Amino acid sequence: MPASYAYLGPEGTFTEVALRTLPEAATRQLIPYVSVQSALDAVRTGEAEAAFVPIENSVEGGITTTLDELVAGTPLMIYREVLLSITFALLVRPGTELTDIKTVSAHPAAQPQVRNWLKANLPEAAWESAASNADAARLVQEGRYDAAFAGEFAAARYGLTALETEIHDAENAQTRFVLVGRPARPAAPTGADKTSVVLWQRDDHPGGLRDLLGEFATRGVNLMLLQSRPTGAGIGNYCFCIDAEGHISDRRMAEALMGLKRICREVRFLGSYPRAEVSAADVAAPLPGTSDLEFVAASDWVARCQDGRF
């Protein structure tokens, strides 16, 4: 049997569509799971080689379910990311008219992306969350709900009709998906990479977040995502999920992480991996004083000073 990839199912999700864009997906058994949690747990228990799940969208930011799963539990690591443009269709059972729709369903992350369309077209319809957009389509097929927001491609899979298509409140909306596996050596740097970490402060004090961010800023590391998540230890207790531009093998990134390790109660490394749809030619040159050569030169200078050779 080929190695398997778990993904947020059932069949017909945007997650499955994004997963199939990975060349290696053609050589893996792709297994749908009912939730992000169960897909990631399949990796933790060894049932799957990796899991493919949504982690961020351009309308609402981080997918909290995924972030929280990566923050807690046995550590996992991100190896790849995929960006997928998202537009929704309103899927219904054949013969259903817009005026017949009293209940609509989709994944919670879909609601902010269709909120204005719903207000304008179905202001009285009740929203019901589902484990995924495809699961919402399945529930419509079973008669549980009247309509689902999902990809138009899911209509045939569930015997539904696309009553409306190209539904989106924000133009060019995208969702970011990640391939997550058990911890191992990160892939070699490509020159267009991203590093993800979770940070826990030692204590709550004025300027605490500034201190964390300063470890990146003083080394010229650009941040791409910063999101706080509650730790569950009470109101006001948060950790910080961060995506930063660069690879752990870059001297500026490695030194930033070392600085964070010194001042944080805990640092969880979530991986260094290639950025989707970006090449090394697209990445801006490091700020003056933050290139690997300049870090090496500074280190050599300190060594010479220690030897009295300055």
Coordinates of C-alpha atoms in Angstrom, one line a residue:
M1 CA 0.0 0.0 0.0
P2 CA 1.3 3.5 -0.7
A3 CA 2.0 5.9 2.1
S4 CA -1.1 7.9 3.1
Y5 CA -1.9 11.6 3.5
A6 CA -4.8 12.5 5.7
Y7 CA -6.8 15.6 4.8
L8 CA -9.9 17.5 6.0
G9 CA -12.8 15.7 4.4
P10 CA -15.1 14.4 3.2
E11 CA -14.3 14.2 -0.5
G12 CA -15.0 17.4 -2.3
T13 CA -13.4 19.9 0.0
F14 CA -11.2 22.8 -1.0
T15 CA -8.6 21.0 1.1
E16 CA -8.7 18.0 -1.3
V17 CA -8.4 20.2 -4.3
A18 CA -5.4 22.0 -2.9
L19 CA -3.8 18.7 -1.8
R20 CA -4.0 17.3 -5.3
T21 CA -1.9 20.2 -6.6
L22 CA 1.1 18.7 -4.8
P23 CA 3.1 16.4 -7.2
E24 CA 3.7 13.8 -4.4
A25 CA -0.1 13.5 -3.9
A26 CA -0.3 11.3 -7.0
T27 CA 1.9 8.7 -5.2
R28 CA 0.0 8.7 -1.9
Q29 CA -3.2 7.3 -0.7
L30 CA -5.4 10.3 0.2
I31 CA -7.7 9.6 3.1
P32 CA -10.4 12.1 4.2
Y33 CA -10.9 12.7 7.9
V34 CA -13.9 14.3 9.6
S35 CA -12.0 17.2 11.2
V36 CA -8.6 19.0 11.4
Q37 CA -8.0 17.4 14.8
S38 CA -8.6 13.8 13.5
A39 CA -6.4 14.4 10.5
L40 CA -3.5 15.7 12.6
D41 CA -4.0 12.9 15.2
A42 CA -3.6 10.4 12.4
V43 CA -0.1 11.7 11.9
R44 CA 0.6 11.7 15.6
T45 CA -0.4 8.0 15.9
G46 CA 1.3 6.9 12.7
E47 CA -1.8 6.2 10.8
A48 CA -0.8 8.7 8.1
E49 CA 2.6 10.0 6.9
A50 CA 1.3 13.6 6.8
A51 CA -1.9 15.6 7.0
F52 CA -3.0 18.4 4.8
V53 CA -5.2 21.1 6.5
P54 CA -6.2 24.8 6.1
I55 CA -4.3 27.2 8.3
E56 CA -5.0 30.8 7.1
N57 CA -7.4 32.7 4.8
S58 CA -7.0 36.2 3.4
V59 CA -10.3 37.4 4.8
E60 CA -10.3 36.3 8.5
G61 CA -6.6 35.4 9.1
G62 CA -5.5 32.3 10.9
I63 CA -7.7 29.1 11.1
T64 CA -7.9 28.9 14.9
T65 CA -8.7 25.1 15.0
T66 CA -5.5 24.3 13.1
L67 CA -3.4 26.8 15.0
D68 CA -4.6 25.5 18.3
E69 CA -3.9 21.9 17.3
L70 CA -0.3 22.8 16.3
V71 CA 0.2 24.8 19.6
A72 CA -0.9 21.9 21.8
G73 CA -0.3 18.2 21.9
T74 CA 2.6 16.2 20.5
P75 CA 4.8 18.5 18.3
L76 CA 4.3 18.4 14.6
M77 CA 6.1 20.2 11.8
I78 CA 5.0 22.0 8.6
Y79 CA 6.8 20.9 5.4
R80 CA 4.9 22.6 2.5
E81 CA 2.2 25.2 1.9
V82 CA -0.3 25.7 -0.9
L83 CA -2.3 28.8 -1.7
L84 CA -5.8 28.3 -3.3
S85 CA -8.1 30.9 -4.6
I86 CA -11.5 30.5 -3.1
T87 CA -15.0 31.2 -4.5
F88 CA -18.1 29.6 -3.3
A89 CA -21.2 28.1 -4.9
L90 CA -24.6 27.8 -3.2
L91 CA -25.4 24.1 -3.5
V92 CA -28.9 22.8 -3.2
R93 CA -31.0 19.7 -3.9
P94 CA -32.4 19.7 -7.4
G95 CA -35.6 21.8 -7.7
T96 CA -34.8 24.0 -4.7
E97 CA -35.3 27.8 -5.3
L98 CA -33.7 30.6 -3.5
T99 CA -37.0 31.4 -1.7
D100 CA -37.1 27.8 -0.3
I101 CA -33.9 28.2 1.6
K102 CA -34.3 28.5 5.4
T103 CA -31.0 27.0 6.6
V104 CA -27.5 27.2 5.1
S105 CA -24.4 25.4 6.2
A106 CA -20.6 25.5 5.7
H107 CA -17.3 25.4 7.6
P108 CA -17.1 28.3 10.1
A109 CA -14.2 29.9 8.1
A110 CA -16.6 30.3 5.1
Q111 CA -19.0 32.5 6.9
P112 CA -16.9 35.7 6.9
Q113 CA -16.3 35.2 3.2
V114 CA -20.0 35.1 2.3
R115 CA -21.5 37.2 5.1
N116 CA -22.5 40.2 2.9
W117 CA -23.9 37.9 0.1
L118 CA -26.0 36.2 2.7
K119 CA -27.3 39.5 4.1
A120 CA -28.3 40.7 0.7
N121 CA -29.8 37.4 -0.7
L122 CA -30.8 35.2 2.3
P123 CA -31.3 37.6 5.2
E124 CA -33.7 35.3 7.1
A125 CA -31.7 32.0 6.6
A126 CA -30.3 30.4 9.7
W127 CA -26.5 29.6 9.6
E128 CA -25.4 26.1 10.8
S129 CA -21.7 25.3 11.0
A130 CA -20.3 22.0 9.6
A131 CA -17.0 20.2 9.9
S132 CA -16.1 21.2 6.4
N133 CA -17.8 22.7 3.3
A134 CA -18.1 19.3 1.7
D135 CA -19.6 17.9 4.8
A136 CA -22.2 20.7 4.6
A137 CA -22.9 19.6 1.1
R138 CA -23.3 16.0 2.3
L139 CA -25.8 17.2 5.0
V140 CA -27.8 19.0 2.3
Q141 CA -27.9 15.8 0.3
E142 CA -29.3 14.0 3.4
G143 CA -31.9 16.7 3.9
R144 CA -30.5 18.2 7.1
Y145 CA -30.1 21.6 5.6
D146 CA -31.5 23.5 2.6
A147 CA -28.2 24.8 1.1
A148 CA -24.4 24.7 1.5
F149 CA -21.6 27.0 0.6
A150 CA -18.9 24.8 -1.0
G151 CA -16.8 24.5 -4.1
E152 CA -18.9 24.2 -7.3
F153 CA -16.9 21.0 -8.0
A154 CA -18.6 19.3 -5.0
A155 CA -22.1 19.5 -6.6
A156 CA -21.7 16.4 -8.7
R157 CA -20.1 14.4 -5.8
Y158 CA -23.2 14.9 -3.7
G159 CA -26.0 15.0 -6.3
L160 CA -26.6 18.7 -5.8
T161 CA -27.2 21.7 -8.1
A162 CA -25.2 25.0 -8.0
L163 CA -28.0 27.5 -7.6
E164 CA -25.5 30.4 -7.5
T165 CA -21.8 30.5 -8.3
E166 CA -18.8 32.9 -7.9
I167 CA -20.0 33.9 -4.4
H168 CA -17.4 35.9 -2.4
D169 CA -17.4 39.1 -0.4
A170 CA -13.7 39.8 -1.0
E171 CA -12.1 39.7 -4.5
N172 CA -9.1 37.4 -4.9
A173 CA -9.7 35.6 -1.6
Q174 CA -7.3 32.8 -0.9
T175 CA -6.8 30.1 1.7
R176 CA -3.4 28.8 2.7
F177 CA -3.1 25.0 3.4
V178 CA -0.1 23.2 5.0
L179 CA 1.3 19.7 4.8
V180 CA 2.1 18.7 8.4
G181 CA 4.2 15.7 9.5
R182 CA 6.2 14.4 12.4
P183 CA 9.3 16.4 13.3
A184 CA 12.4 15.8 11.2
R185 CA 15.2 17.8 9.6
P186 CA 13.7 20.7 7.6
A187 CA 14.1 20.7 3.8
A188 CA 17.1 22.6 2.5
P189 CA 16.6 26.4 2.0
T190 CA 15.3 27.6 -1.3
G191 CA 15.9 31.3 -0.8
A192 CA 12.1 31.9 -0.6
D193 CA 11.2 30.2 2.7
K194 CA 9.0 30.7 5.7
T195 CA 9.6 29.8 9.4
S196 CA 6.7 29.2 11.8
V197 CA 7.0 29.2 15.6
V198 CA 4.9 29.5 18.7
L199 CA 6.1 31.6 21.6
W200 CA 5.1 31.6 25.3
Q201 CA 6.3 34.5 27.5
R202 CA 8.0 33.9 30.8
D203 CA 5.7 36.4 32.4
D204 CA 3.3 39.2 31.6
H205 CA 5.1 42.6 31.8
P206 CA 5.0 46.0 30.0
G207 CA 6.7 45.7 26.7
G208 CA 6.7 41.9 26.7
L209 CA 5.5 41.5 23.1
R210 CA 7.9 44.3 22.0
D211 CA 10.7 42.2 23.5
L212 CA 9.7 39.2 21.4
L213 CA 9.3 41.1 18.2
G214 CA 12.5 42.9 18.8
E215 CA 14.4 39.6 18.4
F216 CA 13.2 39.5 14.9
A217 CA 13.4 43.3 14.1
T218 CA 17.0 43.8 15.2
R219 CA 18.1 41.0 12.9
G220 CA 16.1 42.2 9.9
V221 CA 13.6 39.3 9.9
N222 CA 10.3 40.2 8.4
L223 CA 7.1 38.9 10.0
M224 CA 4.3 37.6 7.9
L225 CA 1.8 36.5 10.5
L226 CA 1.3 37.3 14.2
Q227 CA -1.7 35.9 16.0
S228 CA -2.3 35.5 19.7
R229 CA -4.1 32.4 21.0
P230 CA -5.4 31.7 24.5
T231 CA -3.4 29.1 26.4
G232 CA -6.4 27.9 28.4
A233 CA -4.7 29.0 31.7
G234 CA -7.2 31.8 32.3
I235 CA -8.1 35.2 30.9
G236 CA -5.1 37.2 29.7
N237 CA -2.9 34.2 29.2
Y238 CA -1.8 34.0 25.5
C239 CA 0.8 32.4 23.3
F240 CA 1.8 33.9 19.9
C241 CA 1.8 32.1 16.6
I242 CA 4.3 33.7 14.2
D243 CA 5.3 33.2 10.6
A244 CA 8.6 34.9 9.6
E245 CA 10.3 35.3 6.3
G246 CA 13.4 33.1 6.0
H247 CA 14.8 29.6 6.9
I248 CA 16.2 28.4 10.2
S249 CA 19.5 27.8 8.4
D250 CA 19.7 31.6 7.7
R251 CA 22.0 33.2 10.2
R252 CA 19.6 36.0 11.0
M253 CA 16.7 33.6 11.6
A254 CA 18.8 31.2 13.7
E255 CA 20.1 34.0 15.9
A256 CA 16.5 35.4 16.3
L257 CA 15.3 32.0 17.4
M258 CA 18.2 31.7 19.8
G259 CA 17.4 35.1 21.3
L260 CA 13.7 34.0 21.7
K261 CA 14.8 30.7 23.3
R262 CA 16.7 32.7 25.9
I263 CA 13.8 35.1 26.8
C264 CA 10.7 32.9 26.3
R265 CA 9.3 30.3 28.7
E266 CA 8.8 28.0 25.7
V267 CA 9.4 28.1 21.9
R268 CA 7.8 25.6 19.6
F269 CA 9.4 25.3 16.2
L270 CA 6.8 24.5 13.6
G271 CA 9.1 24.2 10.6
S272 CA 11.0 26.1 7.8
Y273 CA 9.5 25.4 4.4
P274 CA 9.2 26.9 0.9
R275 CA 6.8 29.8 0.4
A276 CA 4.0 29.0 -2.0
E277 CA 4.1 30.8 -5.3
V278 CA 7.2 32.8 -4.5
S279 CA 10.7 32.2 -5.9
A280 CA 14.1 33.4 -4.6
A281 CA 14.1 36.1 -7.3
D282 CA 10.9 37.6 -5.7
V283 CA 12.4 37.9 -2.2
A284 CA 13.9 41.3 -1.3
A285 CA 17.6 41.4 -0.4
P286 CA 18.4 41.3 3.4
L287 CA 18.6 44.7 5.1
P288 CA 22.2 46.0 5.4
G289 CA 24.0 44.2 8.2
T290 CA 21.7 41.1 8.2
S291 CA 23.1 38.9 5.4
D292 CA 24.7 35.6 6.3
L293 CA 28.1 36.9 5.1
E294 CA 27.8 39.9 7.4
F295 CA 26.9 37.7 10.4
V296 CA 29.9 35.5 9.7
A297 CA 32.2 38.5 9.3
A298 CA 30.9 39.9 12.7
S299 CA 31.5 36.6 14.4
D300 CA 35.0 36.4 13.0
W301 CA 35.7 39.9 14.2
V302 CA 34.6 38.9 17.8
A303 CA 36.9 35.9 17.6
R304 CA 39.8 38.1 16.5
C305 CA 39.2 40.5 19.4
Q306 CA 39.1 37.6 21.8
D307 CA 42.5 36.5 20.4
G308 CA 43.9 40.0 20.5
R309 CA 44.1 40.2 16.7
F310 CA 41.8 43.2 16.2

